[in-house]
Amino acid sequence: MRMYHLWLELLLVSVVPSSVHSFVSTDNVVTPDEQDEQLFPPVIDSDDISYFFSTYDLEGLHWAATNIFRRSVRNPNVSSAAELPSILVARGGGDSYTTEYKLKHDLSQAEYLVKLLEHSDPHTASYLQSTVIPIYRDVLKNIPPLDELAKTQGLYAFTDLDYELGIGDVYNKMLYSTTSDELDPGWRQLAEKRNGLLNPRDWEAIQQSWFGAKGNGNESAKNDAKLEQQNDNLHSSTPGVLVIDDLLSPQTLDIIRKLLLRNTHWYQTKMPLKFGKYVGSYIDDGLNDPIFLELAKQLHQAMPRVMKGHDLRYMWAYKYDSEWSSGINLHADQAAVNVNMWVSLNESNLDESSGGLVVYTTKPPADWKFESYNTNTEIVVEKLLTPTNFANVTVTHKPNRAVIFDSALFHQTDKYSFREGYENSRINLTFLFGEMQKGSGAGLAQDGDDAKEEL
C-alpha cells in the first residue's frame, strides 16, 4: 500500500501542469525536477485511486495521474524517463513489441486524426501524415502472418530494422491528446447539477432491484414498472445485475466518445491467439480526463446503497477489432461493483442480437485464489458453471447501455459483429468500485439454478 503522506508532500512541492493539447511540438519538452522525480512513484495504483476518491478529491487524483504520466516515456518529448513499470509491460503495454491488429489500429487512428485535424491543428496533422503513418505502414510489412507467431501467441518483437525505420520514436506514445474542457467547456456546468452527466431516472428503484428487494407486492410492482419504462422493457431480475439504457446524457456521451476516438492512449495489446484482438487504455496509463473521474463520482453518488464502502479503484476502456468476433474470455474482476458501458455507434453493430456481455450468476468460492480461476477457465467451467447449467444473464449490445453487476460474477464478452472502419469499433468503458466479495452476496447462484436471461 502506498504511503499516503507522500501524495500530500508532492502536492506541496509540485505545480499542477497545464493541459497539454499535443505532445508533438518541441515547445512542450519536459525536464522533470530531480527532487520531484525521486519522490514520484512510477505508477498510480488502486490504493492511490481509492485514497483520492474516498473524499471525492478528483482534482488531486487527476493531478497525481497526469504528473506521473507526463514524466513517463509515453511523452515523446520528455528529456529523461525511466523504463516503463513492469506492471504496464506485463499487461501488454510495452514499447518493444506489438501485434498486427494493434499496429493497424494505431495506423487507422493516425489516418482518422489527419483528416480531423487538417484545419484545426495542421502541425500535428502534418507530423502524423509525414512521419508517423509511413513508419506504421513500413513496420506492418515486417510482421509475419499470425500462424507464424504461434510461439508468442501472436506478439511481434520489434527488430533492428523496425527501430531504424523509427518505430521507437512513435509507438505507444501520446502523439495527440485533447481534453473534455477543450471539446466542450460546458460539461462542467452540467456536472455541477446532481447526476448532471447522467440521464434522469429512479435510482432508488434501481438499487432495490440490485438487492432483490421486493417489499410489499404493490411497491415491488411499482419498482418493476419504473425499471421497465426506463429500460425499454429490459432489466435483469437477477440480484447483483442491472441493465440501464441511455445512461449518459447526450452531451456526456458525445464528449466521451470523442475522447476515446481521438486520444492516442491505447497502449495495451493482447496475445491474439490466446485472448483475442482488442486494445486497452487505463486510468494509470493515460485514461485520466476529468470527465471520466466526475462520471465515476456521479455513478457512486447515484447509488449510495450499492456503492457503500466501495470507492473507485480502477478504470479502463477497450476497443475491439472488427475483423475478429470474440472479445474478453471468461473471468472475474477484483472489485465489488463493475459498471460497464458501451459508447459505440448504433449503426456500427451488424447483429443487434449479440455483441454485449454474458454475466454468469456464479462467483468463485471464498477460498479460491484470483490467479488460479482467472487463468484456468477449464476448472471454472467444470466446478462452477456446469453444475448451474451455465446460468447467466446475456445482455445484448446497445449504445449508451450500461451493465452494472457484482464484479465477482464470472463474465465474458459475447460474440460480436461490427462494421469495419476506425469509427465503427466496439468500445466499452469500465469502472471498478470496491474490493471483490467472493462466495456470497448479491448475484450468487444457488446449486441447481439453471435460469438464463436474455436482455
Short mmCIF file of C-alpha atoms in Angstrom, two decimals:
data_model
loop_
_atom_site.label_atom_id
_atom_site.label_comp_id
_atom_site.label_asym_id
_atom_site.label_seq_id
_atom_site.Cartn_x
_atom_site.Cartn_y
_atom_site.Cartn_z
CA MET A 1 0.00 0.00 0.00
CA ARG A 2 1.27 3.46 -0.90
CA MET A 3 2.41 5.79 1.89
CA TYR A 4 -0.34 8.38 1.52
CA HIS A 5 1.56 11.23 3.18
CA LEU A 6 3.83 11.11 0.14
CA TRP A 7 1.00 12.45 -2.01
CA LEU A 8 0.49 15.34 0.41
CA GLU A 9 4.18 16.18 0.24
CA LEU A 10 4.13 16.06 -3.53
CA LEU A 11 1.08 18.32 -3.64
CA LEU A 12 3.02 20.93 -1.66
CA VAL A 13 6.20 20.87 -3.73
CA SER A 14 4.74 20.43 -7.21
CA VAL A 15 2.72 22.54 -9.55
CA VAL A 16 -0.31 21.14 -11.32
CA PRO A 17 0.59 21.01 -15.03
CA SER A 18 -1.44 22.88 -17.59
CA SER A 19 -3.47 20.94 -20.14
CA VAL A 20 -1.31 19.68 -23.00
CA HIS A 21 -3.12 19.54 -26.32
CA SER A 22 -0.43 17.88 -28.41
CA PHE A 23 2.94 16.46 -27.38
CA VAL A 24 4.26 16.64 -30.91
CA SER A 25 5.56 20.21 -30.64
CA THR A 26 9.13 20.55 -29.39
CA ASP A 27 7.90 23.52 -27.34
CA ASN A 28 6.48 21.01 -24.88
CA VAL A 29 9.76 19.36 -23.85
CA VAL A 30 9.53 18.35 -20.19
CA THR A 31 12.51 18.45 -17.84
CA PRO A 32 11.33 16.94 -14.55
CA ASP A 33 12.80 18.42 -11.39
CA GLU A 34 15.26 15.90 -9.94
CA GLN A 35 13.78 16.10 -6.45
CA ASP A 36 10.27 15.64 -7.79
CA GLU A 37 11.45 12.72 -9.90
CA GLN A 38 12.77 10.89 -6.85
CA LEU A 39 9.52 11.41 -4.96
CA PHE A 40 7.05 10.48 -7.67
CA PRO A 41 6.06 6.80 -7.84
CA PRO A 42 6.39 5.15 -11.27
CA VAL A 43 2.67 4.32 -11.48
CA ILE A 44 -0.52 5.15 -9.60
CA ASP A 45 -2.16 2.06 -8.11
CA SER A 46 -5.66 1.13 -6.96
CA ASP A 47 -4.95 2.17 -3.37
CA ASP A 48 -3.89 5.62 -4.57
CA ILE A 49 -7.04 5.93 -6.66
CA SER A 50 -9.22 4.90 -3.73
CA TYR A 51 -7.36 7.30 -1.42
CA PHE A 52 -8.21 10.35 -3.52
CA PHE A 53 -11.70 9.14 -4.45
CA SER A 54 -12.72 8.45 -0.84
CA THR A 55 -13.06 12.22 -0.30
CA TYR A 56 -14.03 12.92 -3.92
CA ASP A 57 -10.73 14.72 -4.40
CA LEU A 58 -10.93 14.44 -8.17
CA GLU A 59 -8.51 17.30 -8.75
CA GLY A 60 -5.93 15.52 -6.63
CA LEU A 61 -6.50 12.23 -8.44
CA HIS A 62 -6.20 13.90 -11.83
CA TRP A 63 -3.10 15.75 -10.68
CA ALA A 64 -1.39 12.58 -9.46
CA ALA A 65 -2.21 10.57 -12.60
CA THR A 66 -1.16 13.28 -15.04
CA ASN A 67 2.06 14.16 -13.23
CA ILE A 68 3.19 10.54 -13.34
CA PHE A 69 2.12 10.17 -16.94
CA ARG A 70 3.86 13.32 -18.23
CA ARG A 71 7.16 12.10 -16.74
CA SER A 72 6.91 8.73 -18.46
CA VAL A 73 8.23 7.53 -21.80
CA ARG A 74 4.70 7.89 -23.19
CA ASN A 75 5.53 11.57 -23.59
CA PRO A 76 7.65 11.67 -26.78
CA ASN A 77 9.35 14.89 -25.67
CA VAL A 78 10.31 14.05 -22.11
CA SER A 79 14.01 14.74 -21.70
CA SER A 80 14.67 11.75 -19.45
CA ALA A 81 12.42 8.98 -18.26
CA ALA A 82 12.75 5.64 -16.55
CA GLU A 83 11.75 2.45 -18.28
CA LEU A 84 8.08 1.55 -18.26
CA PRO A 85 6.93 -0.03 -14.98
CA SER A 86 6.84 -3.81 -15.26
CA ILE A 87 3.11 -3.89 -14.49
CA LEU A 88 2.36 -1.90 -17.66
CA VAL A 89 4.62 -4.11 -19.77
CA ALA A 90 3.20 -7.33 -18.33
CA ARG A 91 -0.37 -6.47 -19.26
CA GLY A 92 0.54 -5.67 -22.86
CA GLY A 93 1.55 -2.01 -22.74
CA GLY A 94 5.24 -2.39 -23.55
CA ASP A 95 7.02 -0.41 -26.25
CA SER A 96 9.31 -3.12 -27.65
CA TYR A 97 6.63 -5.39 -29.11
CA THR A 98 3.25 -5.17 -30.80
CA THR A 99 0.67 -7.18 -32.72
CA GLU A 100 -0.51 -6.73 -36.26
CA TYR A 101 -4.02 -5.75 -35.17
CA LYS A 102 -2.67 -3.21 -32.63
CA LEU A 103 -0.45 -1.50 -35.19
CA LYS A 104 -3.32 -1.48 -37.68
CA HIS A 105 -5.44 0.22 -35.02
CA ASP A 106 -2.75 2.84 -34.45
CA LEU A 107 -2.44 3.41 -38.20
CA SER A 108 -6.21 3.80 -38.57
CA GLN A 109 -6.31 6.24 -35.67
CA ALA A 110 -3.48 8.31 -37.17
CA GLU A 111 -5.28 8.45 -40.52
CA TYR A 112 -8.51 9.46 -38.76
CA LEU A 113 -6.67 12.24 -36.90
CA VAL A 114 -5.05 13.59 -40.06
CA LYS A 115 -8.48 14.24 -41.57
CA LEU A 116 -9.88 15.55 -38.30
CA LEU A 117 -7.00 17.97 -37.58
CA GLU A 118 -6.26 19.14 -41.11
CA HIS A 119 -7.57 22.64 -40.40
CA SER A 120 -7.73 22.88 -36.60
CA ASP A 121 -4.21 21.57 -35.89
CA PRO A 122 -2.25 21.40 -39.17
CA HIS A 123 1.09 20.94 -37.36
CA THR A 124 0.01 17.69 -35.71
CA ALA A 125 -1.79 16.53 -38.86
CA SER A 126 1.35 17.09 -40.91
CA TYR A 127 3.53 15.22 -38.41
CA LEU A 128 1.19 12.25 -38.38
CA GLN A 129 0.93 12.21 -42.17
CA SER A 130 4.61 12.67 -43.00
CA THR A 131 6.28 10.77 -40.14
CA VAL A 132 4.03 8.51 -38.09
CA ILE A 133 1.88 6.92 -40.79
CA PRO A 134 4.83 5.92 -43.05
CA ILE A 135 6.58 4.28 -40.08
CA TYR A 136 3.48 2.29 -39.14
CA ARG A 137 2.97 1.16 -42.72
CA ASP A 138 6.61 0.10 -43.16
CA VAL A 139 6.73 -1.84 -39.87
CA LEU A 140 3.45 -3.59 -40.67
CA LYS A 141 5.13 -5.05 -43.74
CA ASN A 142 7.69 -6.71 -41.46
CA ILE A 143 5.17 -8.52 -39.23
CA PRO A 144 4.80 -12.21 -40.19
CA PRO A 145 1.37 -13.85 -40.57
CA LEU A 146 -0.33 -14.78 -37.32
CA ASP A 147 0.23 -18.50 -37.74
CA GLU A 148 3.99 -17.89 -37.87
CA LEU A 149 3.88 -16.24 -34.43
CA ALA A 150 2.43 -19.23 -32.59
CA LYS A 151 5.29 -19.35 -30.07
CA THR A 152 4.49 -15.84 -28.88
CA GLN A 153 0.71 -16.23 -29.25
CA GLY A 154 0.74 -13.52 -31.91
CA LEU A 155 3.08 -10.98 -30.30
CA TYR A 156 5.75 -9.46 -32.55
CA ALA A 157 9.03 -8.12 -31.10
CA PHE A 158 10.42 -5.11 -32.94
CA THR A 159 13.64 -5.78 -34.85
CA ASP A 160 16.67 -3.60 -35.53
CA LEU A 161 15.15 -2.81 -38.91
CA ASP A 162 11.95 -1.58 -37.24
CA TYR A 163 13.94 0.71 -34.98
CA GLU A 164 15.88 2.02 -37.97
CA LEU A 165 12.52 2.88 -39.52
CA GLY A 166 11.74 4.96 -36.42
CA ILE A 167 9.20 2.83 -34.56
CA GLY A 168 10.82 3.61 -31.20
CA ASP A 169 10.02 7.31 -31.60
CA VAL A 170 6.31 6.92 -32.25
CA TYR A 171 4.97 3.60 -30.94
CA ASN A 172 2.87 3.74 -27.76
CA LYS A 173 3.43 7.48 -27.38
CA MET A 174 0.89 10.17 -26.58
CA LEU A 175 1.12 11.69 -30.05
CA TYR A 176 -2.16 13.55 -29.67
CA SER A 177 -4.33 14.40 -26.70
CA THR A 178 -7.35 16.59 -26.24
CA THR A 179 -9.49 17.13 -23.14
CA SER A 180 -13.14 17.38 -22.22
CA ASP A 181 -12.61 21.06 -21.42
CA GLU A 182 -11.31 21.70 -24.93
CA LEU A 183 -14.07 19.70 -26.58
CA ASP A 184 -16.94 21.25 -24.63
CA PRO A 185 -16.22 23.51 -21.61
CA GLY A 186 -19.93 23.50 -20.82
CA TRP A 187 -19.74 19.99 -19.43
CA ARG A 188 -18.55 21.36 -16.08
CA GLN A 189 -21.77 23.35 -15.68
CA LEU A 190 -23.65 20.15 -16.38
CA ALA A 191 -21.53 18.35 -13.78
CA GLU A 192 -22.46 20.89 -11.10
CA LYS A 193 -26.02 19.53 -11.14
CA ARG A 194 -26.70 16.38 -9.18
CA ASN A 195 -26.24 13.44 -11.56
CA GLY A 196 -25.91 16.03 -14.33
CA LEU A 197 -23.80 13.76 -16.54
CA LEU A 198 -26.49 11.09 -16.36
CA ASN A 199 -29.98 10.95 -17.79
CA PRO A 200 -32.74 11.28 -15.15
CA ARG A 201 -34.09 8.05 -13.66
CA ASP A 202 -35.35 6.49 -10.43
CA TRP A 203 -32.11 5.40 -8.77
CA GLU A 204 -33.90 4.14 -5.67
CA ALA A 205 -35.86 1.62 -7.73
CA ILE A 206 -32.64 0.60 -9.46
CA GLN A 207 -30.92 0.00 -6.13
CA GLN A 208 -33.81 -2.09 -4.86
CA SER A 209 -33.50 -4.25 -7.95
CA TRP A 210 -29.78 -4.71 -7.24
CA PHE A 211 -30.51 -6.17 -3.80
CA GLY A 212 -33.53 -8.12 -4.99
CA ALA A 213 -35.68 -6.19 -2.55
CA LYS A 214 -39.33 -7.00 -3.04
CA GLY A 215 -41.08 -5.11 -0.26
CA ASN A 216 -44.85 -5.40 -0.43
CA GLY A 217 -46.48 -6.54 -3.64
CA ASN A 218 -47.67 -3.10 -4.71
CA GLU A 219 -44.28 -1.46 -4.10
CA SER A 220 -42.46 -4.23 -5.94
CA ALA A 221 -44.77 -3.90 -8.92
CA LYS A 222 -44.20 -0.14 -8.99
CA ASN A 223 -40.42 -0.56 -9.00
CA ASP A 224 -40.57 -3.16 -11.76
CA ALA A 225 -42.79 -0.88 -13.83
CA LYS A 226 -40.39 2.05 -13.40
CA LEU A 227 -37.41 -0.01 -14.49
CA GLU A 228 -39.26 -1.45 -17.47
CA GLN A 229 -40.28 2.02 -18.61
CA GLN A 230 -36.74 3.39 -18.24
CA ASN A 231 -35.06 0.47 -19.98
CA ASP A 232 -37.43 -0.23 -22.87
CA ASN A 233 -38.81 -3.27 -21.01
CA LEU A 234 -35.31 -4.66 -20.48
CA HIS A 235 -33.93 -5.19 -17.00
CA SER A 236 -32.46 -8.10 -15.11
CA SER A 237 -34.40 -9.91 -12.40
CA THR A 238 -31.12 -11.31 -11.04
CA PRO A 239 -29.86 -9.56 -7.87
CA GLY A 240 -26.47 -8.02 -8.45
CA VAL A 241 -27.04 -7.50 -12.18
CA LEU A 242 -28.58 -4.29 -13.57
CA VAL A 243 -29.12 -3.11 -17.14
CA ILE A 244 -29.62 0.62 -17.65
CA ASP A 245 -30.34 2.10 -21.08
CA ASP A 246 -29.50 5.68 -22.08
CA LEU A 247 -27.27 6.04 -19.03
CA LEU A 248 -25.35 9.13 -20.12
CA SER A 249 -26.75 12.47 -21.17
CA PRO A 250 -26.27 13.16 -24.92
CA GLN A 251 -23.62 15.81 -24.15
CA THR A 252 -21.66 13.46 -21.90
CA LEU A 253 -21.82 10.57 -24.36
CA ASP A 254 -20.61 12.79 -27.21
CA ILE A 255 -17.60 14.04 -25.24
CA ILE A 256 -16.58 10.60 -24.01
CA ARG A 257 -16.92 9.07 -27.46
CA LYS A 258 -14.71 11.80 -28.95
CA LEU A 259 -12.06 11.38 -26.25
CA LEU A 260 -11.89 7.63 -26.84
CA LEU A 261 -11.64 8.04 -30.60
CA ARG A 262 -9.09 10.85 -30.64
CA ASN A 263 -6.61 10.41 -27.80
CA THR A 264 -3.68 8.12 -28.59
CA HIS A 265 -3.59 6.41 -25.20
CA TRP A 266 -4.42 2.91 -26.49
CA TYR A 267 -1.19 1.25 -25.34
CA GLN A 268 -2.23 -2.29 -24.45
CA THR A 269 -2.27 -5.16 -26.89
CA LYS A 270 -3.21 -8.75 -26.12
CA MET A 271 -1.82 -12.02 -27.42
CA PRO A 272 -4.42 -12.55 -30.17
CA LEU A 273 -4.08 -16.33 -30.37
CA LYS A 274 -4.86 -16.59 -26.66
CA PHE A 275 -7.01 -13.60 -25.72
CA GLY A 276 -8.46 -12.18 -28.94
CA LYS A 277 -7.98 -8.81 -30.57
CA TYR A 278 -8.64 -5.69 -28.56
CA VAL A 279 -6.62 -2.69 -27.42
CA GLY A 280 -6.81 -1.21 -23.95
CA SER A 281 -6.42 2.11 -22.14
CA TYR A 282 -6.17 2.53 -18.34
CA ILE A 283 -6.51 5.17 -15.66
CA ASP A 284 -2.88 4.64 -14.63
CA ASP A 285 -1.61 4.96 -18.20
CA GLY A 286 -3.26 7.93 -19.89
CA LEU A 287 -7.02 7.44 -19.43
CA ASN A 288 -7.47 10.19 -16.85
CA ASP A 289 -9.56 13.02 -18.31
CA PRO A 290 -11.57 14.87 -15.62
CA ILE A 291 -14.93 13.91 -17.15
CA PHE A 292 -14.20 10.21 -16.57
CA LEU A 293 -13.43 10.89 -12.91
CA GLU A 294 -16.54 13.06 -12.50
CA LEU A 295 -18.64 10.33 -14.11
CA ALA A 296 -17.28 7.81 -11.62
CA LYS A 297 -18.23 10.18 -8.79
CA GLN A 298 -21.76 10.70 -10.07
CA LEU A 299 -22.34 6.97 -10.51
CA HIS A 300 -21.05 6.47 -6.97
CA GLN A 301 -23.37 9.14 -5.57
CA ALA A 302 -26.40 7.98 -7.57
CA MET A 303 -26.32 4.53 -5.93
CA PRO A 304 -25.22 5.09 -2.32
CA ARG A 305 -26.58 1.77 -1.08
CA VAL A 306 -24.94 -0.24 -3.85
CA MET A 307 -21.68 1.71 -3.56
CA LYS A 308 -21.50 1.87 0.24
CA GLY A 309 -17.90 1.20 1.26
CA HIS A 310 -16.85 0.80 -2.37
CA ASP A 311 -14.65 3.62 -3.67
CA LEU A 312 -13.36 3.78 -7.22
CA ARG A 313 -10.31 1.55 -7.58
CA TYR A 314 -9.74 1.28 -11.31
CA MET A 315 -10.96 2.27 -14.77
CA TRP A 316 -10.29 1.13 -18.32
CA ALA A 317 -11.60 1.30 -21.87
CA TYR A 318 -11.33 -1.41 -24.53
CA LYS A 319 -11.66 -1.12 -28.28
CA TYR A 320 -12.25 -4.30 -30.31
CA ASP A 321 -11.01 -5.34 -33.74
CA SER A 322 -13.95 -5.53 -36.15
CA GLU A 323 -12.18 -8.26 -38.16
CA TRP A 324 -12.48 -10.53 -35.10
CA SER A 325 -15.62 -11.89 -33.46
CA SER A 326 -14.66 -12.74 -29.89
CA GLY A 327 -13.67 -10.41 -27.08
CA ILE A 328 -12.57 -10.92 -23.50
CA ASN A 329 -12.57 -14.50 -22.23
CA LEU A 330 -14.30 -15.85 -19.13
CA HIS A 331 -13.04 -14.11 -15.97
CA ALA A 332 -14.00 -12.27 -12.78
CA ASP A 333 -12.64 -8.86 -11.75
CA GLN A 334 -11.14 -7.86 -8.41
CA ALA A 335 -13.85 -5.41 -7.41
CA ALA A 336 -17.22 -5.28 -5.69
CA VAL A 337 -19.18 -3.35 -8.34
CA ASN A 338 -18.47 -3.32 -12.07
CA VAL A 339 -20.00 -0.58 -14.24
CA ASN A 340 -19.57 -1.47 -17.91
CA MET A 341 -20.99 0.81 -20.61
CA TRP A 342 -20.87 0.84 -24.40
CA VAL A 343 -20.17 4.02 -26.34
CA SER A 344 -20.05 2.52 -29.84
CA LEU A 345 -22.16 3.88 -32.69
CA ASN A 346 -25.58 2.28 -33.18
CA GLU A 347 -25.15 1.76 -36.92
CA SER A 348 -21.80 0.01 -36.40
CA ASN A 349 -23.33 -3.14 -34.89
CA LEU A 350 -24.21 -5.63 -37.64
CA ASP A 351 -26.04 -8.01 -35.28
CA GLU A 352 -28.24 -6.34 -32.68
CA SER A 353 -28.93 -9.68 -31.01
CA SER A 354 -25.31 -10.05 -29.86
CA GLY A 355 -22.19 -8.01 -29.18
CA GLY A 356 -22.82 -7.48 -25.48
CA LEU A 357 -21.90 -9.24 -22.27
CA VAL A 358 -22.59 -12.66 -20.72
CA VAL A 359 -22.73 -12.50 -16.92
CA TYR A 360 -22.88 -15.89 -15.19
CA THR A 361 -24.72 -16.00 -11.88
CA THR A 362 -21.80 -17.73 -10.19
CA LYS A 363 -18.94 -16.43 -8.05
CA PRO A 364 -15.61 -18.00 -7.14
CA PRO A 365 -15.61 -19.71 -3.71
CA ALA A 366 -14.05 -17.70 -0.91
CA ASP A 367 -11.00 -19.98 -0.72
CA TRP A 368 -10.15 -19.80 -4.44
CA LYS A 369 -7.21 -17.61 -5.43
CA PHE A 370 -7.71 -14.94 -8.10
CA GLU A 371 -4.79 -16.08 -10.26
CA SER A 372 -5.98 -19.68 -10.34
CA TYR A 373 -9.54 -19.16 -11.56
CA ASN A 374 -8.71 -16.27 -13.90
CA THR A 375 -6.04 -18.31 -15.71
CA ASN A 376 -7.69 -21.73 -15.54
CA THR A 377 -11.12 -21.31 -17.11
CA GLU A 378 -11.49 -25.08 -17.52
CA ILE A 379 -11.81 -25.60 -13.77
CA VAL A 380 -14.33 -22.74 -13.56
CA VAL A 381 -16.45 -24.36 -16.24
CA GLU A 382 -16.19 -27.82 -14.66
CA LYS A 383 -16.61 -26.94 -11.00
CA LEU A 384 -18.83 -23.87 -11.07
CA LEU A 385 -20.66 -23.23 -14.33
CA THR A 386 -21.64 -26.76 -15.37
CA PRO A 387 -23.46 -27.55 -12.07
CA THR A 388 -25.64 -24.44 -12.63
CA ASN A 389 -26.29 -25.35 -16.27
CA PHE A 390 -24.39 -22.17 -17.15
CA ALA A 391 -27.00 -19.91 -15.57
CA ASN A 392 -26.42 -16.43 -16.89
CA VAL A 393 -27.76 -13.05 -17.87
CA THR A 394 -26.88 -12.29 -21.51
CA VAL A 395 -27.11 -8.59 -22.31
CA THR A 396 -27.08 -7.55 -25.95
CA HIS A 397 -25.03 -4.58 -27.09
CA LYS A 398 -26.68 -1.20 -27.35
CA PRO A 399 -25.03 2.24 -27.44
CA ASN A 400 -25.21 4.09 -24.12
CA ARG A 401 -26.35 0.93 -22.34
CA ALA A 402 -24.70 0.08 -19.02
CA VAL A 403 -24.44 -3.27 -17.30
CA ILE A 404 -23.82 -2.84 -13.58
CA PHE A 405 -23.03 -6.07 -11.80
CA ASP A 406 -21.31 -7.77 -8.92
CA SER A 407 -17.76 -7.86 -10.25
CA ALA A 408 -17.05 -11.26 -8.70
CA LEU A 409 -19.57 -12.87 -11.04
CA PHE A 410 -17.84 -14.64 -13.91
CA HIS A 411 -18.42 -12.88 -17.20
CA GLN A 412 -17.20 -12.67 -20.78
CA THR A 413 -17.74 -10.68 -23.96
CA ASP A 414 -20.49 -12.06 -26.16
CA LYS A 415 -19.76 -12.80 -29.81
CA TYR A 416 -19.87 -9.62 -31.86
CA SER A 417 -20.07 -8.46 -35.45
CA PHE A 418 -19.25 -4.81 -36.17
CA ARG A 419 -18.62 -2.88 -39.34
CA GLU A 420 -15.02 -2.32 -40.36
CA GLY A 421 -13.61 1.18 -40.16
CA TYR A 422 -11.96 3.06 -37.29
CA GLU A 423 -15.07 4.88 -36.06
CA ASN A 424 -17.12 1.66 -36.08
CA SER A 425 -15.14 -0.15 -33.38
CA ARG A 426 -16.94 -1.75 -30.45
CA ILE A 427 -15.87 0.35 -27.45
CA ASN A 428 -16.60 -0.18 -23.77
CA LEU A 429 -15.76 1.93 -20.74
CA THR A 430 -15.50 0.19 -17.35
CA PHE A 431 -15.33 1.44 -13.76
CA LEU A 432 -14.40 -0.86 -10.86
CA PHE A 433 -15.54 0.06 -7.35
CA GLY A 434 -14.55 -1.57 -4.07
CA GLU A 435 -12.92 -4.91 -3.38
CA MET A 436 -14.18 -8.30 -4.58
CA GLN A 437 -16.77 -10.03 -2.42
CA LYS A 438 -16.30 -13.74 -3.14
CA GLY A 439 -18.54 -16.64 -2.24
CA SER A 440 -21.69 -14.83 -1.08
CA GLY A 441 -23.83 -11.75 -1.53
CA ALA A 442 -25.74 -10.22 -4.41
CA GLY A 443 -25.79 -12.25 -7.56
CA LEU A 444 -24.62 -15.63 -6.21
CA ALA A 445 -26.33 -18.54 -7.94
CA GLN A 446 -27.56 -21.43 -5.86
CA ASP A 447 -26.82 -25.05 -6.75
CA GLY A 448 -29.18 -26.23 -9.45
CA ASP A 449 -30.14 -22.69 -10.56
CA ASP A 450 -30.29 -23.04 -14.33
CA ALA A 451 -32.07 -19.78 -15.10
CA LYS A 452 -30.97 -17.87 -18.20
CA GLU A 453 -31.98 -14.36 -19.12
CA GLU A 454 -31.51 -12.64 -22.46
CA LEU A 455 -31.76 -8.87 -22.40
#
